[in-house]
PDB file of C-alpha atoms in Angstrom:
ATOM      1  CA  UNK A   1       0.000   0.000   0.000  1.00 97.00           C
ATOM      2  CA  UNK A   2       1.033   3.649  -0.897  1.00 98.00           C
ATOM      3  CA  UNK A   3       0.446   6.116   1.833  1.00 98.00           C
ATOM      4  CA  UNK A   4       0.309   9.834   1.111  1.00 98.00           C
ATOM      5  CA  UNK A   5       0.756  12.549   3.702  1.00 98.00           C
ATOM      6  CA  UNK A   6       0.471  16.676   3.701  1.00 98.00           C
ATOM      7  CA  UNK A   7       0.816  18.616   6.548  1.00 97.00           C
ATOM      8  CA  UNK A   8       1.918  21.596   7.881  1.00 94.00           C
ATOM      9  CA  UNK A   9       4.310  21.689  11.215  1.00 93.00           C
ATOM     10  CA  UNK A  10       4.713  25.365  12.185  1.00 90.00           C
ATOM     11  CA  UNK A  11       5.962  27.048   8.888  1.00 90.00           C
ATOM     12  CA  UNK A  12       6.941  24.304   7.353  1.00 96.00           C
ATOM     13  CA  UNK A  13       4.884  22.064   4.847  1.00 98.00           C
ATOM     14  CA  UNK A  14       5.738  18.456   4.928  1.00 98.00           C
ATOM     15  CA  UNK A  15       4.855  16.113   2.190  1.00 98.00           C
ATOM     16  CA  UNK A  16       5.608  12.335   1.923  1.00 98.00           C
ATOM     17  CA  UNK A  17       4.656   9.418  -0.069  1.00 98.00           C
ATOM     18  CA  UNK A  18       5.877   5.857   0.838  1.00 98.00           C
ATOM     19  CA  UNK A  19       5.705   2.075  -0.034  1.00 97.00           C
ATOM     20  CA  UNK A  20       4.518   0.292  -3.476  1.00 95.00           C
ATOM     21  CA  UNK A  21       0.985   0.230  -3.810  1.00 96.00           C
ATOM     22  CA  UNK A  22       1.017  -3.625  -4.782  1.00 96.00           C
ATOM     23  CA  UNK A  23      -1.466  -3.289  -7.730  1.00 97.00           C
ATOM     24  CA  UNK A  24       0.182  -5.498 -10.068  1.00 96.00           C
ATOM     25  CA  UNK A  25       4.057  -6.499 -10.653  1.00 94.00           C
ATOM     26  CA  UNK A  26       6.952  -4.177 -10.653  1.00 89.00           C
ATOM     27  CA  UNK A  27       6.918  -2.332 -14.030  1.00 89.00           C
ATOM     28  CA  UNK A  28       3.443  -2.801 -14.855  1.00 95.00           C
ATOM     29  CA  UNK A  29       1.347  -1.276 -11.462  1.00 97.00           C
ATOM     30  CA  UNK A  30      -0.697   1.702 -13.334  1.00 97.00           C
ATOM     31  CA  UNK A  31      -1.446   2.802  -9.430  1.00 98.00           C
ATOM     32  CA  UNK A  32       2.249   3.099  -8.557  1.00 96.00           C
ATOM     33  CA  UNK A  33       3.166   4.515 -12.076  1.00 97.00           C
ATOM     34  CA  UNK A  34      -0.340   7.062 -11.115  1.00 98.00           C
ATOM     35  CA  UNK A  35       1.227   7.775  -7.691  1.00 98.00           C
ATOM     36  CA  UNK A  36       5.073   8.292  -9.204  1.00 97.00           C
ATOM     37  CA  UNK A  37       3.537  10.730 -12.066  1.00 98.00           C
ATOM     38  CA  UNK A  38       2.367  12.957  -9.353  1.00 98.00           C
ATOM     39  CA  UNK A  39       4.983  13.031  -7.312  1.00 98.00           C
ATOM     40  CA  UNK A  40       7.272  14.099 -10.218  1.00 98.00           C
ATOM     41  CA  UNK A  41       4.769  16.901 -10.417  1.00 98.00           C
ATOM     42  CA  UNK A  42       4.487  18.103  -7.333  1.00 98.00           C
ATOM     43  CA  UNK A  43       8.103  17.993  -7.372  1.00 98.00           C
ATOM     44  CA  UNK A  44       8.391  20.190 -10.734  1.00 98.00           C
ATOM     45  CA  UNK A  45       5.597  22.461  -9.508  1.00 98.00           C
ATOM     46  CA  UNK A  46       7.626  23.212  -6.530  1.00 98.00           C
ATOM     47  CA  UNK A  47      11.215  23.358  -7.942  1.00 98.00           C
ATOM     48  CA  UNK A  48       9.817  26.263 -10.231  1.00 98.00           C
ATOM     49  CA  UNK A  49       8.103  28.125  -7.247  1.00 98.00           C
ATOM     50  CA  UNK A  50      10.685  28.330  -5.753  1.00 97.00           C
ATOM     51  CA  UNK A  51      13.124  29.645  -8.782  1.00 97.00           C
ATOM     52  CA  UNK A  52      10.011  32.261  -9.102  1.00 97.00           C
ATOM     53  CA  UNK A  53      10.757  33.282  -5.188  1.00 97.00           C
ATOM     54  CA  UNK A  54       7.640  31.667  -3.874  1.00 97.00           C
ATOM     55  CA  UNK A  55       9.077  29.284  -1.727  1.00 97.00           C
ATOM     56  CA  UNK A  56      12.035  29.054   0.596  1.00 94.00           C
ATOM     57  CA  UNK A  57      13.921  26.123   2.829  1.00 93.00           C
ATOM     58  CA  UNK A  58      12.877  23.593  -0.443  1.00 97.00           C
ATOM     59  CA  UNK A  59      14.264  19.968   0.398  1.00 97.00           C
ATOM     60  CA  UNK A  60      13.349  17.090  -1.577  1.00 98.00           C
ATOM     61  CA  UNK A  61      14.170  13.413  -0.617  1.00 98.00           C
ATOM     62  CA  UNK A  62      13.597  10.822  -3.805  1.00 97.00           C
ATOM     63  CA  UNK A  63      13.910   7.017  -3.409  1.00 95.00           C
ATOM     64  CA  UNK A  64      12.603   4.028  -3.842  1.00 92.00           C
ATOM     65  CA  UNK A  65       9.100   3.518  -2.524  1.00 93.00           C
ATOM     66  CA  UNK A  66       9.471   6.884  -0.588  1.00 98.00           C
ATOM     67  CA  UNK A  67       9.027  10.856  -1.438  1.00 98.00           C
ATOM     68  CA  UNK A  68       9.936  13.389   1.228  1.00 98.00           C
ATOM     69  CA  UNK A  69       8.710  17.032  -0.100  1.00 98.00           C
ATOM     70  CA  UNK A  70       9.577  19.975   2.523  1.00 98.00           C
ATOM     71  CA  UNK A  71       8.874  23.840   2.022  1.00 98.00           C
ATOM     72  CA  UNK A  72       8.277  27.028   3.348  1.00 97.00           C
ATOM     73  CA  UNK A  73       5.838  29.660   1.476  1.00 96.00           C
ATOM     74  CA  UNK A  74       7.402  33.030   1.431  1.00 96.00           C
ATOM     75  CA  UNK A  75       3.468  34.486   1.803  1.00 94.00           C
ATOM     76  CA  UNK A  76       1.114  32.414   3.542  1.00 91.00           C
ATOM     77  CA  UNK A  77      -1.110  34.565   1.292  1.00 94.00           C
ATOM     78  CA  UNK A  78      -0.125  33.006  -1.722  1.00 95.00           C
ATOM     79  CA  UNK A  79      -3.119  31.294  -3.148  1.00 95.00           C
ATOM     80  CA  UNK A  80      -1.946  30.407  -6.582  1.00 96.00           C
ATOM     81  CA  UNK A  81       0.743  28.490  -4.564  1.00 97.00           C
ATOM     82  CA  UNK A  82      -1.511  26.456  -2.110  1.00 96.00           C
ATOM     83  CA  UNK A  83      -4.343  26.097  -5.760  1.00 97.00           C
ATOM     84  CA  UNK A  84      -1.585  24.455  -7.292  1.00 98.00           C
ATOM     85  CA  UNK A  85      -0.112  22.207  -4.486  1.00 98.00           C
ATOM     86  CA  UNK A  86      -4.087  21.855  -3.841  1.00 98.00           C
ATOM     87  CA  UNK A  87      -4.628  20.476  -7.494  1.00 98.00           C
ATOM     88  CA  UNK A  88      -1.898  18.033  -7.265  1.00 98.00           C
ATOM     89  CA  UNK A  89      -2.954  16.503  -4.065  1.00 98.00           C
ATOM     90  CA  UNK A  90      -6.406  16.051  -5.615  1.00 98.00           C
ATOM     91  CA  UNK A  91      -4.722  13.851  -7.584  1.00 98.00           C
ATOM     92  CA  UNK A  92      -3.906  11.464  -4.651  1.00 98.00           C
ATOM     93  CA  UNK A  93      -7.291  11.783  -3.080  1.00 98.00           C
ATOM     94  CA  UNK A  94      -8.988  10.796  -6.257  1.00 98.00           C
ATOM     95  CA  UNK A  95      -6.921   7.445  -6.399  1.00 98.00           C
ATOM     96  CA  UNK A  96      -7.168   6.755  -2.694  1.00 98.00           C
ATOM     97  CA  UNK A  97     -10.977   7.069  -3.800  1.00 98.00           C
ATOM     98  CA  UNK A  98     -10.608   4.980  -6.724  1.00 98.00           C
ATOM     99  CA  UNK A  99      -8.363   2.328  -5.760  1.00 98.00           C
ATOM    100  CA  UNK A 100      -8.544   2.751  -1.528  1.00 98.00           C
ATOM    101  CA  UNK A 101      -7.381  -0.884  -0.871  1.00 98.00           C
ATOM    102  CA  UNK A 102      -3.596   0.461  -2.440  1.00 98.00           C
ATOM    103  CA  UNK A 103      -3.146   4.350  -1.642  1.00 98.00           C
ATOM    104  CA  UNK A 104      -4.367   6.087   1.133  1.00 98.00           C
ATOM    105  CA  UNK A 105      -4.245   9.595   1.052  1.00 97.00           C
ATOM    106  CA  UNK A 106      -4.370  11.690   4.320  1.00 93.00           C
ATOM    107  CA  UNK A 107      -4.419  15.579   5.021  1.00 92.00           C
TER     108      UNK A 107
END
C-alpha cells in the first residue's frame, strides 16, 4: 500500500509518499506509475516556485518507494501556490478514492 501525507508543522509544509501500492508487478502497477507521475509533479511544480521566489527552505528526498517534499511559502497569502499544491494533491485523493485498498491519502 502507498500512503500519502500533507501537513503543515509550524511554517513548514511536509509532504511524503511511501511504499509500493502492490497493484500489479513491478513495471506494470498503473497505481504506482499514477502515484510516481504525481509526485514528479508536485516535485516540478515546486522546484519552479521556488526559482520564481515563492518558496524558501525547499528539500526534496527521492527514493525508492518513498518521497519526502519539505517547504516554506514566502506568503502564507499566496493562493496560486496552495491552488496548485491543492490540485496536485487532488490527484492522490482521487486514487485513494478509486483504488482505496492500495493508496491512502491523508491531510
Amino acid at each position: 500500500m502507498t500512503t500519502v501525507t500533507f501537513e503543515p508543522y509550524y511554517d513548514t509544509y511536509m509532504f511524503r509518499c511511501s511504499g509500493h501500492s502492490g497493484y500489479s508487478a513491478p513495471g506494470h502497477d498503473i497505481v504506482c506509475s499514477a502515484v510516481s507521475v504525481l509526485c514528479y509533479t508536485l516535485d516540478d511544480f515546486l522546484s519552479r516556485s521556488e526559482l520564481e521566489g515563492r518558496i524558501s527552505s525547499y528539500k526534496r528526498d527521492f527514493s525508492d518507494g518513498y518521497v519526502s517534499i519539505d517547504f516554506e511559502a514566502v506568503r502564507i497569502e499566496d493562493t496560486g501556490l496552495f491552488d496548485g499544491v491543492e490540485a496536485i494533491l487532488g490527484g492522490f485523493r482521487l486514487l485513494s478514492e478509486h483504488f482505496p485498498e492500495y493508496v491512502a491519502a491523508e491531510f
